[in-house]
CSV table of C-alpha atoms and ligand atoms in Angstrom, one decimal:
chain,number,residue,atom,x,y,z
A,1,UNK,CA,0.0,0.0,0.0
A,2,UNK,CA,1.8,3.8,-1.0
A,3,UNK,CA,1.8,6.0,1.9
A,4,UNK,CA,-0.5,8.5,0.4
A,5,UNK,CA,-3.3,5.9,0.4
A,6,UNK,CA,-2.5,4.8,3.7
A,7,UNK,CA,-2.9,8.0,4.7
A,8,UNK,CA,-6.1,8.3,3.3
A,9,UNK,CA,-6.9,5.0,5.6
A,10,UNK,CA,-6.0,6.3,8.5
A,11,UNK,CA,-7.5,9.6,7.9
A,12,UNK,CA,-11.0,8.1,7.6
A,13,UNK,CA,-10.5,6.5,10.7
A,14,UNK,CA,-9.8,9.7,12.8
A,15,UNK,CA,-13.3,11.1,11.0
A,16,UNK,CA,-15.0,8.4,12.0
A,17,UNK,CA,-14.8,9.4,16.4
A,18,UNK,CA,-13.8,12.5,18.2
A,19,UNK,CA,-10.5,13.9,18.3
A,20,UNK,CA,-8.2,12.0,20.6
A,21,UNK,CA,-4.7,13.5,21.6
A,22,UNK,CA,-2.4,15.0,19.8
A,23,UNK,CA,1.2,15.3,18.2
A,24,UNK,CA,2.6,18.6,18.8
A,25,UNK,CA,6.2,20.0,17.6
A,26,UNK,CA,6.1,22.5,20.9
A,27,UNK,CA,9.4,23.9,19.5
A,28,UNK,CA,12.1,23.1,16.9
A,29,UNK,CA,13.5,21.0,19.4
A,30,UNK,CA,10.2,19.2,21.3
A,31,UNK,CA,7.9,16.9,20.2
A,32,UNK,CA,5.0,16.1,22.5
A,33,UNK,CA,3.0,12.8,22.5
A,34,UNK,CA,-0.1,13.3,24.3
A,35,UNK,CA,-3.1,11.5,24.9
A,36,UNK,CA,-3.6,11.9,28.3
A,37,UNK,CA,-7.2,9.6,28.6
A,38,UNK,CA,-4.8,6.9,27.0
A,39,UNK,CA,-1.2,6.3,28.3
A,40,UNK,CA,-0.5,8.6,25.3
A,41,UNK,CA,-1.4,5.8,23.1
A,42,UNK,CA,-1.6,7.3,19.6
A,43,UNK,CA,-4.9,7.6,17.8
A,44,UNK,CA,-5.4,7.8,14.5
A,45,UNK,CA,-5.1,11.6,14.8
A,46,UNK,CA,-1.7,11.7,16.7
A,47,UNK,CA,-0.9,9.4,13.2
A,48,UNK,CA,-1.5,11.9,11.2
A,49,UNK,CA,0.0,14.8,13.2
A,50,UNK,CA,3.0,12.6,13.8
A,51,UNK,CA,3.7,12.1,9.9
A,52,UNK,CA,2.9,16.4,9.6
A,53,UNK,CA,5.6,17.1,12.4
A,54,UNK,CA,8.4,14.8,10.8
A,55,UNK,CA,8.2,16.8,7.6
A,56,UNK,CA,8.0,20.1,8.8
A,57,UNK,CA,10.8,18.8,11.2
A,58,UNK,CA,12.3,17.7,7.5
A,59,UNK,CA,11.5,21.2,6.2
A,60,UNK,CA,13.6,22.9,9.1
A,61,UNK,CA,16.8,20.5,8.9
A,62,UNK,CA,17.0,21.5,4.8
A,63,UNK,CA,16.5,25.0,5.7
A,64,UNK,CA,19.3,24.6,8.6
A,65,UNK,CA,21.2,22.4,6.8
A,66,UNK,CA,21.1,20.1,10.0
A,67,UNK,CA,19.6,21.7,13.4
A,68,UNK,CA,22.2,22.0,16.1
A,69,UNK,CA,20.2,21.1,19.1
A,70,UNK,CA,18.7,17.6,19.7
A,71,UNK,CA,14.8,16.8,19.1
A,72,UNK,CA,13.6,16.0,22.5
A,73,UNK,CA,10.2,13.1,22.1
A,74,UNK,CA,8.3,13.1,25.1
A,75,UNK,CA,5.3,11.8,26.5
A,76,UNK,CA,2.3,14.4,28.0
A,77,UNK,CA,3.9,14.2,31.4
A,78,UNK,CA,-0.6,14.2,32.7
A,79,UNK,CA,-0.7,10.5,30.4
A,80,UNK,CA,2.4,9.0,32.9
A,81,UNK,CA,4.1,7.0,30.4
A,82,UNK,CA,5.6,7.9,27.6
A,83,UNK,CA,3.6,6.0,24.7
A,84,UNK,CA,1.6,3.0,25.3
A,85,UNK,CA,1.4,2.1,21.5
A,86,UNK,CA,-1.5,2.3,19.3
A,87,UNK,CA,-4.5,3.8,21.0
A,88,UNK,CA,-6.6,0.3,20.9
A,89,UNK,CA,-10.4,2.7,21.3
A,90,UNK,CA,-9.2,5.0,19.0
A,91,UNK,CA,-8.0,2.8,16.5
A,92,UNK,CA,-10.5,0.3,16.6
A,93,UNK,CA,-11.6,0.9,13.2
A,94,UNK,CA,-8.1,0.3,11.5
A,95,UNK,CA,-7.4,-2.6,13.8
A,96,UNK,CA,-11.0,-4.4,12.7
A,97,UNK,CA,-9.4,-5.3,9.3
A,98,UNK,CA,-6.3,-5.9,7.6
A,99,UNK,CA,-6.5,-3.2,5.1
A,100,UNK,CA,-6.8,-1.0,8.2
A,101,UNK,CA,-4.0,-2.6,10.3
A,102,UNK,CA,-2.1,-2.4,7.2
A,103,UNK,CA,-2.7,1.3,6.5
A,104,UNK,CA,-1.5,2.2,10.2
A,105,UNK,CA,1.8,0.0,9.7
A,106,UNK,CA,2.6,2.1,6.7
A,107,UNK,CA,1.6,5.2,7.6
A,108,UNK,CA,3.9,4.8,10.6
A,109,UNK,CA,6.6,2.7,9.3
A,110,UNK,CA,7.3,5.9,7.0
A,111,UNK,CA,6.6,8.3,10.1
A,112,UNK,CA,9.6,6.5,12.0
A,113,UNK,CA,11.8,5.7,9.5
A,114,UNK,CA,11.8,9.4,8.3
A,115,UNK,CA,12.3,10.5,12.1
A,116,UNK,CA,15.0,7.7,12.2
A,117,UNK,CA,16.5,9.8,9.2
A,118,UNK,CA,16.5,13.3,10.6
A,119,UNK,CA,20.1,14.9,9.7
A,120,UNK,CA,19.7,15.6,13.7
A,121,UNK,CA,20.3,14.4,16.9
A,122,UNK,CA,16.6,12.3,18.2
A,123,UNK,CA,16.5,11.7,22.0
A,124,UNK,CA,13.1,9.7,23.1
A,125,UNK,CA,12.6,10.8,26.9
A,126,UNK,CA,10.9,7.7,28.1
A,127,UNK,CA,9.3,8.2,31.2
A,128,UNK,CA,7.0,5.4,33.1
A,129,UNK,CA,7.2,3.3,29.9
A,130,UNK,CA,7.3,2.6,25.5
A,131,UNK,CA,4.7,-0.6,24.8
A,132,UNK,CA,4.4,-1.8,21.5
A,133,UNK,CA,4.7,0.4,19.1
A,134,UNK,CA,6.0,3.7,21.3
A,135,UNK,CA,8.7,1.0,22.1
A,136,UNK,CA,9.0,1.1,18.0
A,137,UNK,CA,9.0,4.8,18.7
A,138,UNK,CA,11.8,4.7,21.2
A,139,UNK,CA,14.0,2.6,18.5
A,140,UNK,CA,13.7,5.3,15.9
A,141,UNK,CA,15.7,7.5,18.2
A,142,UNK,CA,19.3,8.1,18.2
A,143,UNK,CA,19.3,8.3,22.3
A,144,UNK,CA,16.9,6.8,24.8
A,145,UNK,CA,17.1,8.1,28.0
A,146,UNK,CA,15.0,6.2,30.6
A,147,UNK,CA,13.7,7.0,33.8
A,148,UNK,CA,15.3,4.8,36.5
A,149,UNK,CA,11.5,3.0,37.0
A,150,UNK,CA,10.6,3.0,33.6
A,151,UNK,CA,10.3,0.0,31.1
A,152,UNK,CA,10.3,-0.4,27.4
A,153,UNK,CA,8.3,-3.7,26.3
A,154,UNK,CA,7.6,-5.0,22.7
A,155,UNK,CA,4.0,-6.4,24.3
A,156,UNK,CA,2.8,-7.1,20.3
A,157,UNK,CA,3.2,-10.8,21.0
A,158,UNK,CA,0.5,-10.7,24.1
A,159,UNK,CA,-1.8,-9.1,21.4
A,160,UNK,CA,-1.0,-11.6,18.8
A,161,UNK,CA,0.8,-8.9,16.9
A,162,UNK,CA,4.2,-8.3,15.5
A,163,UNK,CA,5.9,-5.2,15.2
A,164,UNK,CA,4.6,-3.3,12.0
A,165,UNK,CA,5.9,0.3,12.9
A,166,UNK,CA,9.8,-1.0,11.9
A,167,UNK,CA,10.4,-1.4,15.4
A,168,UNK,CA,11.9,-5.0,14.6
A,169,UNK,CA,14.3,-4.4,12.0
A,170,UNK,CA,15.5,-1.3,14.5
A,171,UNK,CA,15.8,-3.5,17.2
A,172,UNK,CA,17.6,-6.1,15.0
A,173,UNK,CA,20.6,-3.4,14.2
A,174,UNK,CA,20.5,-2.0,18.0
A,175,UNK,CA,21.2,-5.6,19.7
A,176,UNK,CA,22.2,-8.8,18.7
A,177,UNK,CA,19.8,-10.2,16.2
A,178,UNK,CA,18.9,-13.3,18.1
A,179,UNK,CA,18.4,-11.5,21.5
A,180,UNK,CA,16.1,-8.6,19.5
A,181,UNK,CA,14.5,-11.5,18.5
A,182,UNK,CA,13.6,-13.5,21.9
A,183,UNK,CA,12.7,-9.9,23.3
A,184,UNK,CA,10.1,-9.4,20.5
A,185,UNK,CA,8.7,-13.1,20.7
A,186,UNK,CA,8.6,-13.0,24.8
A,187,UNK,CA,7.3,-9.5,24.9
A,188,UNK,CA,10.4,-9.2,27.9
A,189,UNK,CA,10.8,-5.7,29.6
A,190,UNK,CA,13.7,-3.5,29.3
A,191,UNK,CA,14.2,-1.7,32.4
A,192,UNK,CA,17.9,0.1,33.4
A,193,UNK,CA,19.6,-3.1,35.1
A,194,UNK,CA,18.1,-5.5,31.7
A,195,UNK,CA,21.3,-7.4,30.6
A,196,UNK,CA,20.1,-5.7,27.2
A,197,UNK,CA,20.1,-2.4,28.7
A,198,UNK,CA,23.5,-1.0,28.0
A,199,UNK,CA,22.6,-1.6,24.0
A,200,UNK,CA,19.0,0.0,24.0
A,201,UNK,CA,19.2,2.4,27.3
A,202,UNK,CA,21.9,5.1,26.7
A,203,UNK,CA,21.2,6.8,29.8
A,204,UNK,CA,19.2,6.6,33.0
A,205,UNK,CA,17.2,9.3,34.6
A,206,UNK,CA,16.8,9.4,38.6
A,207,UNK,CA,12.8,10.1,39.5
A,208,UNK,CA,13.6,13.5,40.5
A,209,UNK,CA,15.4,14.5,36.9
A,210,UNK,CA,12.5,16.3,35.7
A,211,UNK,CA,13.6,16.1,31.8
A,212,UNK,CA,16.6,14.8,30.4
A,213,UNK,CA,19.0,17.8,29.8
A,214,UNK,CA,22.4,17.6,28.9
A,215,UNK,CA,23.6,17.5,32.5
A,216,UNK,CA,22.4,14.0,32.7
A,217,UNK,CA,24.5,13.2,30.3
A,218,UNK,CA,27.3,11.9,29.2
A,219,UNK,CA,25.4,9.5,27.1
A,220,UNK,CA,26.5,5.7,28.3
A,221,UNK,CA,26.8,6.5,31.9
B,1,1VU,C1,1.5,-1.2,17.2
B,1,1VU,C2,0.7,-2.1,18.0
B,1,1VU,C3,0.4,-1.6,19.4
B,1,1VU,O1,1.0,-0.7,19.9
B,1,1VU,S1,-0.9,-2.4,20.2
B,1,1VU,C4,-0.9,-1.6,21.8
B,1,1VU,C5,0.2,-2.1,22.6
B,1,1VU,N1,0.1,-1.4,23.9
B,1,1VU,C6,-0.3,-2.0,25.0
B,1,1VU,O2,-0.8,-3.2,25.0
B,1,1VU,C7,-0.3,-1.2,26.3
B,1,1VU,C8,-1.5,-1.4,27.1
B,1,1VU,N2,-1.5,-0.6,28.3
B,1,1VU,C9,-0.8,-1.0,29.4
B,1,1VU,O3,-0.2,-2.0,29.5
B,1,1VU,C10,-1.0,0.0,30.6
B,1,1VU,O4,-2.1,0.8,30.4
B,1,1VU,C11,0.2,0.9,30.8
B,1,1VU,C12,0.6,1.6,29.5
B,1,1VU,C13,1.4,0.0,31.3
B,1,1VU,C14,-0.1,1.9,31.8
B,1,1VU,O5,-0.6,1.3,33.0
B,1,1VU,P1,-1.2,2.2,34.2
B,1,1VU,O6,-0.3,3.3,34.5
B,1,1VU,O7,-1.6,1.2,35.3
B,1,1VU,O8,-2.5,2.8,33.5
B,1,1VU,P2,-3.8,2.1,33.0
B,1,1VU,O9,-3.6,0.7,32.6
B,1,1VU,O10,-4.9,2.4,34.1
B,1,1VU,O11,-4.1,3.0,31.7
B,1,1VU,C15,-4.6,4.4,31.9
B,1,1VU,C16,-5.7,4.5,30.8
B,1,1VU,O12,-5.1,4.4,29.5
B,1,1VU,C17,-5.7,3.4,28.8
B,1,1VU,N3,-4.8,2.8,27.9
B,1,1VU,C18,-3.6,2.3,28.2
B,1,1VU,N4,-2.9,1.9,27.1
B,1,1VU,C19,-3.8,2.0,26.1
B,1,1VU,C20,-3.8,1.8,24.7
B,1,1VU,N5,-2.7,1.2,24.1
B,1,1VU,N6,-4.8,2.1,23.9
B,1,1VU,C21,-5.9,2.7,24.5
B,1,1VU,N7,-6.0,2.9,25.8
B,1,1VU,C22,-5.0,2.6,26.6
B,1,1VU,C23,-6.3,2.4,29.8
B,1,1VU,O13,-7.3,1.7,29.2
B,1,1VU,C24,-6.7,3.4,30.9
B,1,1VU,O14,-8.0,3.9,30.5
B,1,1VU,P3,-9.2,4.0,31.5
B,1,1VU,O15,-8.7,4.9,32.6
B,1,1VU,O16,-9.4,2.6,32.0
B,1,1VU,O17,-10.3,4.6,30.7
């Protein structure tokens, strides 16, 4: 399926209920996930948002010829974790069938790989959590920084699911294939003191570092 149609897909769906969350570039430098009634789960809405932000974000790194400071991805502080996937409610429309489910793969595939692309720095902020496929998100980042009681899971497998976001194939390069592998099929949590940690977690927040600046840095510690 092209993207453009896949768009359309998804598109219909968000008509189809009320609005639920948002994508927001807050700056140059911040993008928001926020969907507060659901774990920042993205609807088909935040879908379509998301795809908008990465090309004006694609606009600004042409213009800039590369944008100096990193792109911060957070989740709505108010929705505790920082993505819980694909909003299930919301997306009940595209998940019914599997032109639908295959419209949201690759309208989001493109969304992450083109983040993935960025000529820029992409840190994913992960507090409380990433599940399914905003653990897809967190693998189209350059840097994950995760709070020190936060998790990231590739649940798909509970749902009878796999990864359709490109989150495998990321996972694949980040960590040994067959251990990306196991974590995918056992839906296994990543948490700082994971053996698979120091490949996927490049730095840990305490509970009382508010965002991840620079000072919590240098990445790998
Ligand atoms: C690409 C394929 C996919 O991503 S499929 C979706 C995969 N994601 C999941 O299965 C995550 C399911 N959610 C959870 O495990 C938990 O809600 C997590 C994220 C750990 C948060 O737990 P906790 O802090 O206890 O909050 P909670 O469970 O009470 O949730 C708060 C409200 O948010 C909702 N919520 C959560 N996740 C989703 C989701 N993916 N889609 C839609 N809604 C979601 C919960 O239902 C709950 O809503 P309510 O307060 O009961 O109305």
């Amino acid at each position: 399926m092209a993207v453009a149609a896949a768009r359309c897909v998804v598109a219909a769906a968000a008509a189809m209920g009320p609005t639920r969350g948002r994508v927001r570039l807050r700056s140059p430098t911040e993008v928001m996930v926020s969907n507060v009634e659901a774990a920042n789960a993205m609807s088909p809405t935040m879908m379509l948002d998301f795809a908008d932000v990465v090309t004006e974000l694609e606009g600004y790194a042409e213009d800039a010829q590369g944008l100096v400071d990193p792109l911060i991805i957070r989740g709505d502080p108010k929705g505790r974790v920082f993505c819980a996937g694909a909003d299930v409610k919301a997306c009940a429309p595209l998940l019914a069938d599997a032109d639908g489910r295959m419209a949201m793969a690759t309208l989001m595939h493109d969304t992450l790989s083109r983040l993935h692309a960025l000529p820029l720095l992409v840190v994913a902020a992960i507090d409380g959590g990433a599940f399914g496929g905003g653990a897809e998100l967190a693998t189209a980042a350059d840097v994950r920084v995760l709070a020190a009681d936060a998790r990231i899971v590739f649940v798909h497998a509970t749902r009878g699911m796999s990864p359709g976001w490109g989150g495998a194939a990321r996972l694949k390069r980040l960590l040994p294939p067959e251990a990306a592998m196991r974590l995918i099929l056992t839906a296994t949590p990543i948490t700082p003191d994971s053996p698979w940690a120091p490949w996927l977690v490049d730095c840990v927040a305490q509970a009382d570092d508010a965002s991840p600046t620079p000072a919590l840095w240098p990445i790998g510690d």
